Short mmCIF file of N, CA and C in Angstrom, two decimals:
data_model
loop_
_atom_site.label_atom_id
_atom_site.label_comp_id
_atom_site.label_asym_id
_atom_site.label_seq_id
_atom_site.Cartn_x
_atom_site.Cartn_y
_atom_site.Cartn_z
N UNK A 1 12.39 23.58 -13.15
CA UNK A 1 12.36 22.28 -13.77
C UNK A 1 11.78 21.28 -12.77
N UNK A 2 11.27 20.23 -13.32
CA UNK A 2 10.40 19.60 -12.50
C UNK A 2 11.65 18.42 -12.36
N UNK A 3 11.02 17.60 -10.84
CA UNK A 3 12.31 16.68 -10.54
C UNK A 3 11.10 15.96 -9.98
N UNK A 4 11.10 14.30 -10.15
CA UNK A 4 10.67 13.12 -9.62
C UNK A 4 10.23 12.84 -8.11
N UNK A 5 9.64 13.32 -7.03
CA UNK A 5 9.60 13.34 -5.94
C UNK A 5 9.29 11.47 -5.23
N UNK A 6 8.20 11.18 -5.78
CA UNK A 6 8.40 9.61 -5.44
C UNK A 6 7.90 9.07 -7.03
N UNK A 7 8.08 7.71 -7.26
CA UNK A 7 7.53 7.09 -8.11
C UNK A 7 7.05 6.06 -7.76
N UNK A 8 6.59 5.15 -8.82
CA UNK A 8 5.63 3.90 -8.57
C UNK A 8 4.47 3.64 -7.83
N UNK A 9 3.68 4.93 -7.37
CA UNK A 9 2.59 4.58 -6.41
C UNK A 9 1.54 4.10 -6.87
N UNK A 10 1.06 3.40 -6.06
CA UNK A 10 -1.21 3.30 -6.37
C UNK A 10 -1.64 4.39 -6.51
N UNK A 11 -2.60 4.42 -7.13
CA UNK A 11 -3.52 5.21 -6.68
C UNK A 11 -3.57 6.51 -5.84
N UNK A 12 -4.01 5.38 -4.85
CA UNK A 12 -4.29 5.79 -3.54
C UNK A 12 -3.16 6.65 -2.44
N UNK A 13 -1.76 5.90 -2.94
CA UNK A 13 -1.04 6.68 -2.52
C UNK A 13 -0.67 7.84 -2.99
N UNK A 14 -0.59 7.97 -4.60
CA UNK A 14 -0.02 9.29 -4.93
C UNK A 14 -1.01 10.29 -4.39
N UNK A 15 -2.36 10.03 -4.44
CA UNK A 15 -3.49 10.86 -3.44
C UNK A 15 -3.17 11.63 -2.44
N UNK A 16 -2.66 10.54 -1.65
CA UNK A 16 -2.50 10.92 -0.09
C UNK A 16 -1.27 11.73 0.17
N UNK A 17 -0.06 11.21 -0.53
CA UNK A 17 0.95 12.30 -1.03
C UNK A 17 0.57 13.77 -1.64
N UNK A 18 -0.12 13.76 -2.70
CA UNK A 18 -0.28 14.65 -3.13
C UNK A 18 -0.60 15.65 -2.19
N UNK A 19 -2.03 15.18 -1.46
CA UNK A 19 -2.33 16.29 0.15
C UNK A 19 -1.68 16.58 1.22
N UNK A 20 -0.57 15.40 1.42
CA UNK A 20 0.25 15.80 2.23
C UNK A 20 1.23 17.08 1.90
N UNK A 21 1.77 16.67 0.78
CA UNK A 21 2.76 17.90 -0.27
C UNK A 21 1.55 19.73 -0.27
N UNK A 22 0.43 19.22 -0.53
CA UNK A 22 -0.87 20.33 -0.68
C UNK A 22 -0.54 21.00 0.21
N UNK A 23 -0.76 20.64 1.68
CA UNK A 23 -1.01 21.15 2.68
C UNK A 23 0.55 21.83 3.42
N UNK A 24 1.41 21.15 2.93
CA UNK A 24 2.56 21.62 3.48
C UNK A 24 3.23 22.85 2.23
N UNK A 25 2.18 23.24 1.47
CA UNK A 25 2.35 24.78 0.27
C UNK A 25 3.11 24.13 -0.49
N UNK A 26 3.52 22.88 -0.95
CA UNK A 26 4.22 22.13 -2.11
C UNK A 26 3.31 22.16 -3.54
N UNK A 27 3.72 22.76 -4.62
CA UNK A 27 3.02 22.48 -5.82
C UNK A 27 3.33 21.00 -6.21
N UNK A 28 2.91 20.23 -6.18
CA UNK A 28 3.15 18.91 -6.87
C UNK A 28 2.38 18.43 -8.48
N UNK A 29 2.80 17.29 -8.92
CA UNK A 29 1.90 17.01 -10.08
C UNK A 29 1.94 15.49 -10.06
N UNK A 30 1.41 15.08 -10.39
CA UNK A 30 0.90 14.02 -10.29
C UNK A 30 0.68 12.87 -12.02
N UNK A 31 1.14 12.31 -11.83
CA UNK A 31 1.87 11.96 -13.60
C UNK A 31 1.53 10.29 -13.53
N UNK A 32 1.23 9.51 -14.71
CA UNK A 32 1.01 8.08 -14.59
C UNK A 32 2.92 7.69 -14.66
N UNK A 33 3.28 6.53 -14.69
CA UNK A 33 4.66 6.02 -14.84
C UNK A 33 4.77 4.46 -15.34
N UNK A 34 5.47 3.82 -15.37
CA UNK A 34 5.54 2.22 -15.25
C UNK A 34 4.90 1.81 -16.74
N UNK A 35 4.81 0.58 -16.65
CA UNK A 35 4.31 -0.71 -17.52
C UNK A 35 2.83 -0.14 -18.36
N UNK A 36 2.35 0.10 -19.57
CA UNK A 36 1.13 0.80 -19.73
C UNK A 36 -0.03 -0.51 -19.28
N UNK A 37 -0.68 -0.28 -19.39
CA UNK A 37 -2.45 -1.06 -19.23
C UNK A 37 -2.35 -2.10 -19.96
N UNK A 38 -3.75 -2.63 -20.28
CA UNK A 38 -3.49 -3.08 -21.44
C UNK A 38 -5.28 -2.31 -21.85
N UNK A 39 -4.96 -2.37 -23.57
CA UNK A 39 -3.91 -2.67 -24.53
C UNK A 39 -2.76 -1.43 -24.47
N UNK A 40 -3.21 -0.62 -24.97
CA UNK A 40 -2.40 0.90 -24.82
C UNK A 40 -3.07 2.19 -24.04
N UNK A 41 -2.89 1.61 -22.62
CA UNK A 41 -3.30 2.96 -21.98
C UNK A 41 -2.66 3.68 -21.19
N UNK A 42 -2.66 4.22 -20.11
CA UNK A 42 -2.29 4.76 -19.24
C UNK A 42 -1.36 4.02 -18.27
N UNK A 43 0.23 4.30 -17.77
CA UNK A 43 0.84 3.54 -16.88
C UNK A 43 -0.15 3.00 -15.42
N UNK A 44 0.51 2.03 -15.49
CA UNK A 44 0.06 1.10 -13.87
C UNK A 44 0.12 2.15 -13.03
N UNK A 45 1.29 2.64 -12.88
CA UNK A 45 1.80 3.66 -11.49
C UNK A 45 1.45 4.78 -11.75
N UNK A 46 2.06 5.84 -10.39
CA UNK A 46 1.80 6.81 -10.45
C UNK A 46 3.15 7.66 -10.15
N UNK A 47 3.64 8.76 -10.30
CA UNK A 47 4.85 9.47 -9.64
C UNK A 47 4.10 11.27 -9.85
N UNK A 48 4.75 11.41 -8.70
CA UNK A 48 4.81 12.62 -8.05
C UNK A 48 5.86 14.31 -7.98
N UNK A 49 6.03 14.50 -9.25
CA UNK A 49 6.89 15.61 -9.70
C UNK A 49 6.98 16.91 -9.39
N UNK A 50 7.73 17.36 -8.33
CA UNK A 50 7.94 19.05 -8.13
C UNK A 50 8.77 19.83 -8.36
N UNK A 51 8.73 21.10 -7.86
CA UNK A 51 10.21 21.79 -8.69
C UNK A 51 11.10 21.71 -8.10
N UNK A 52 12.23 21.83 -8.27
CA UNK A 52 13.44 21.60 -7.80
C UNK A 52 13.50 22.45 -6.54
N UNK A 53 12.95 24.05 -6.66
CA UNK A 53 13.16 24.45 -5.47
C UNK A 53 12.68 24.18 -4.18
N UNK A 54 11.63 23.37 -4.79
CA UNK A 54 10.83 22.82 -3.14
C UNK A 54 11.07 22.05 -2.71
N UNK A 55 12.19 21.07 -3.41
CA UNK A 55 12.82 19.84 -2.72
C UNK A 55 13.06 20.05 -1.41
N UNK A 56 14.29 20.85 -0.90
CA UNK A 56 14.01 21.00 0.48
C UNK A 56 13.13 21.18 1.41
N UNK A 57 12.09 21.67 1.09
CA UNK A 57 11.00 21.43 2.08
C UNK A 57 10.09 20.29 1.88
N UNK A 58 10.28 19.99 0.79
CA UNK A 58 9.50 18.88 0.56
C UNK A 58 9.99 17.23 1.42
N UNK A 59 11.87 17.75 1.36
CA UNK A 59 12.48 15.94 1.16
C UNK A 59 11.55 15.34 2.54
N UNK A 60 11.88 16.16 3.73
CA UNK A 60 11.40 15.56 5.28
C UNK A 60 10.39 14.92 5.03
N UNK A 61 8.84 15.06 4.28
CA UNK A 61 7.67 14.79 4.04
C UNK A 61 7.40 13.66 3.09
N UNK A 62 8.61 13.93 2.35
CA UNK A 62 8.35 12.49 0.96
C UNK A 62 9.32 11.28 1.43
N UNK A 63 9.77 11.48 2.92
CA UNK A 63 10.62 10.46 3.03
C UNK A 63 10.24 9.48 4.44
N UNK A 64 9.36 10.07 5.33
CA UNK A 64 8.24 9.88 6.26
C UNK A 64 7.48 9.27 5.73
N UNK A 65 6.94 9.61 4.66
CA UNK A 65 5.84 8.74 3.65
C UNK A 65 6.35 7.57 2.94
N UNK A 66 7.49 7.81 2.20
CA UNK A 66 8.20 6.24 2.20
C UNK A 66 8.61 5.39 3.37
N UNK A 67 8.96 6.13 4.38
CA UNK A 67 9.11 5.14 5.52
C UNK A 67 8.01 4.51 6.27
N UNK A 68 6.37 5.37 5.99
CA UNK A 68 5.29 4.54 6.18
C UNK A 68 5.36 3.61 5.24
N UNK A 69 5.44 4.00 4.07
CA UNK A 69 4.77 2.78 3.20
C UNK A 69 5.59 1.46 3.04
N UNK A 70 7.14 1.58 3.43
CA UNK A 70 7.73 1.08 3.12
C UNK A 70 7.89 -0.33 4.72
N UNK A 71 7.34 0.31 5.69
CA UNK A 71 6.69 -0.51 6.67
C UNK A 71 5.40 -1.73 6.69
N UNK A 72 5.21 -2.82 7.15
CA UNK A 72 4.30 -2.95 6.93
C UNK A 72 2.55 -2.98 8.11
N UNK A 73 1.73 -3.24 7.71
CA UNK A 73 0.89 -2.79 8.32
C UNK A 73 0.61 -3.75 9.57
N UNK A 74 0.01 -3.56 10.99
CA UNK A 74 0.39 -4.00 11.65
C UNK A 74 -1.43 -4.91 11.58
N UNK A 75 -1.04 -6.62 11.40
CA UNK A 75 -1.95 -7.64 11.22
C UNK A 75 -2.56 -7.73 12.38
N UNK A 76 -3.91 -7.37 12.81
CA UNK A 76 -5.41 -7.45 13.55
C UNK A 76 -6.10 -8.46 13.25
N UNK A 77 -6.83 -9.23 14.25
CA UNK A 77 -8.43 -10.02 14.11
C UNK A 77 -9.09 -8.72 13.65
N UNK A 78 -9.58 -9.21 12.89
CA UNK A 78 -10.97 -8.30 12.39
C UNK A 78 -12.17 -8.73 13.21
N UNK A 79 -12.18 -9.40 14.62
CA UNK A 79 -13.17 -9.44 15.32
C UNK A 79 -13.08 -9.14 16.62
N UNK A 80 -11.74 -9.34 17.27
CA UNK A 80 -11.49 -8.18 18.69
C UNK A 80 -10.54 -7.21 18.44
N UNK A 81 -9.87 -7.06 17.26
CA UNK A 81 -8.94 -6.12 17.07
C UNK A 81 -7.47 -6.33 17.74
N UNK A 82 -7.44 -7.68 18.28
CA UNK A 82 -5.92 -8.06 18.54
C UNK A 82 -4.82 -8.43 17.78
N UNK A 83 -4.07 -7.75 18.32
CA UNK A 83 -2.42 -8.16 17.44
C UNK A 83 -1.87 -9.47 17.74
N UNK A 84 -0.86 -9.90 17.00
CA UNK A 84 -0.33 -11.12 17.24
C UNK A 84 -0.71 -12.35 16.30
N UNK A 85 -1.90 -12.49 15.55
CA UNK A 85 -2.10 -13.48 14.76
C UNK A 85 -1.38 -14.28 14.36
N UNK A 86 -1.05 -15.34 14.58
CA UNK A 86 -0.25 -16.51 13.43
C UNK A 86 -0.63 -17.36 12.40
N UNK A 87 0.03 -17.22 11.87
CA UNK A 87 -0.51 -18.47 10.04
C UNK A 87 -1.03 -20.04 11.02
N UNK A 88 -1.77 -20.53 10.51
CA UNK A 88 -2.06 -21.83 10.61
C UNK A 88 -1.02 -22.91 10.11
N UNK A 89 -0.90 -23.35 10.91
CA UNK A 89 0.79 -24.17 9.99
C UNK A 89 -0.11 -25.39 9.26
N UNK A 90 -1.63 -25.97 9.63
CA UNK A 90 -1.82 -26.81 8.16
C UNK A 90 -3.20 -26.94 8.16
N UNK A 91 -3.69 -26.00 7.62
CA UNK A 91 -5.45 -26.40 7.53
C UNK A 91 -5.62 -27.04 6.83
N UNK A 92 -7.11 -27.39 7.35
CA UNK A 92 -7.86 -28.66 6.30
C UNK A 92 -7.63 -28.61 4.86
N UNK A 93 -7.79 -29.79 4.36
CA UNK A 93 -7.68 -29.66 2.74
C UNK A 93 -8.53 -28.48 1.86
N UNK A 94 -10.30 -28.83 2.90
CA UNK A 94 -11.12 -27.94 1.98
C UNK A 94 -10.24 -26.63 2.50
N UNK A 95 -10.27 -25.92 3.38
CA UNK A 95 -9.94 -24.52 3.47
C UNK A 95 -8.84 -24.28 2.64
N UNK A 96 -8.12 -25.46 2.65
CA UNK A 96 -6.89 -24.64 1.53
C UNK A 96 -7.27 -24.65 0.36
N UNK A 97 -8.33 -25.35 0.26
CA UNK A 97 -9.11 -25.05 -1.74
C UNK A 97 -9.61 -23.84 -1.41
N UNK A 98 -10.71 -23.41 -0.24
CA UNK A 98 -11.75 -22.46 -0.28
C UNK A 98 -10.81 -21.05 -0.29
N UNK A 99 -10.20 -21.32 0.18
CA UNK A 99 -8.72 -20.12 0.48
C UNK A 99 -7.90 -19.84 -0.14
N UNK A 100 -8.09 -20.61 -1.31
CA UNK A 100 -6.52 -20.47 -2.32
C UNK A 100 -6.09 -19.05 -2.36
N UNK A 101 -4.55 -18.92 -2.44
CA UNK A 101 -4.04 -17.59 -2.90
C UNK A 101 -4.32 -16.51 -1.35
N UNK A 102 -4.32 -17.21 -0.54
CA UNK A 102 -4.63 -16.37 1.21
C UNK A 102 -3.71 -17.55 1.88
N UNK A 103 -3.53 -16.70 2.72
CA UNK A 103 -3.16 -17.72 4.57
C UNK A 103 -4.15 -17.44 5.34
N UNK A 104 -4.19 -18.45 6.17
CA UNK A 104 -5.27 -18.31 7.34
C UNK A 104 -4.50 -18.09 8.33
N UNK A 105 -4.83 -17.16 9.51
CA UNK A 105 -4.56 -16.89 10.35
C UNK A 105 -5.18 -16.98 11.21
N UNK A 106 -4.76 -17.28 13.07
CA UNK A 106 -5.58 -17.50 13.98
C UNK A 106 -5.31 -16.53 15.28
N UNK A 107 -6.50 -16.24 15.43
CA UNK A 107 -6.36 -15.13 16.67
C UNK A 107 -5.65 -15.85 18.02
N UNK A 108 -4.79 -15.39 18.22
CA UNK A 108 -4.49 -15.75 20.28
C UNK A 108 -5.60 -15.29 21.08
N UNK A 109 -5.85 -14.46 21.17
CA UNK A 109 -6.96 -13.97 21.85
C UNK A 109 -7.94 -14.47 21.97
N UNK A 110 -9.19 -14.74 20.68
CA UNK A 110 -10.17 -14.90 21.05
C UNK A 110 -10.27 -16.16 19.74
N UNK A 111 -9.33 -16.97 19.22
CA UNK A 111 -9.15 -18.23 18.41
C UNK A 111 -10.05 -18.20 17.08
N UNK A 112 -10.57 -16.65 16.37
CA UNK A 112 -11.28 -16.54 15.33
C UNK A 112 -9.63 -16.98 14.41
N UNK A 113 -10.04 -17.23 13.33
CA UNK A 113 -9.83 -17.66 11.78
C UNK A 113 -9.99 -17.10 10.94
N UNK A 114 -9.37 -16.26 10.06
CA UNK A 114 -9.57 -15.11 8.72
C UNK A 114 -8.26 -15.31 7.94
N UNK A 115 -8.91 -15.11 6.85
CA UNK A 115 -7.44 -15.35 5.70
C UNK A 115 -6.88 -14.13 5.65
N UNK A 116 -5.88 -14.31 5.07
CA UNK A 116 -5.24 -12.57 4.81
C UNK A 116 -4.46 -12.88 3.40
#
C-alpha cells in the first residue's frame, strides 16, 4: 500500500526528491495534491508516495530533505558573493515604486544594492 512520503512540493522539489529516493533504490511516485489550477486542472502541489515497506529506508532521506527545505537559503550579493546583506531601512520614494513587492538590500562588503 502506498503511504504519503512528503507533500505540498514545487515542482522542482518533488524532482529532486524523487532522484534522491531513485538513487537510494526507493520506488517512489510522484502525484499532483492541494488547491486545483484554475479552472479545473491539475493540483498546485506535488506529493511523493511509497510503499510502506520502504519507509524505513526511506524516513533518514525524506527528512534531511525537509530539513533542507525547511531552512532558509543563505542571502549573497549577486556581485561579490558576500554574506551578510541588510534591508535598507528607507529608500528613496522612486525605488520603493520601482521595487514594489521586493526589499532592497545592501552589500557590507562592496555597498552594491539588489532587491530580493
Amino acid at each position: 500500500m502506498l503511504t504519503p512520503a512528503a507533500q505540498f512540493l514545487t515542482y522542482a522539489e518533488a524532482v529532486a526528491l524523487y532522484s534522491q529516493l531513485k538513487d537510494a533504490d526507493v520506488d517512489a511516485l510522484v502525484k499532483t495534491c492541494g488547491p486545483p489550477s484554475f479552472p479545473f486542472g491539475d493540483g498546485l502541489f506535488y506529493q511523493l508516495l511509497i510503499e510502506e515497506a520502504d519507509v524505513p529506508q526511506a524516513q533518514a532521506l525524506v527528512e534531511a530533505f525537509e530539513q533542507q527545505r525547511a531552512t532558509p537559503p543563505v542571502l549573497r550579493c549577486p556581485r561579490c558573493r558576500a554574506e551578510g546583506a541588510a534591508p535598507l531601512p528607507r529608500p528613496a520614494w522612486w525605488r520603493r515604486l520601482y521595487y514594489v513587492g521586493t526589499v532592497l538590500h545592501k552589500c557590507p562588503q562592496c555597498g552594491a544594492e539588489f532587491p530580493v
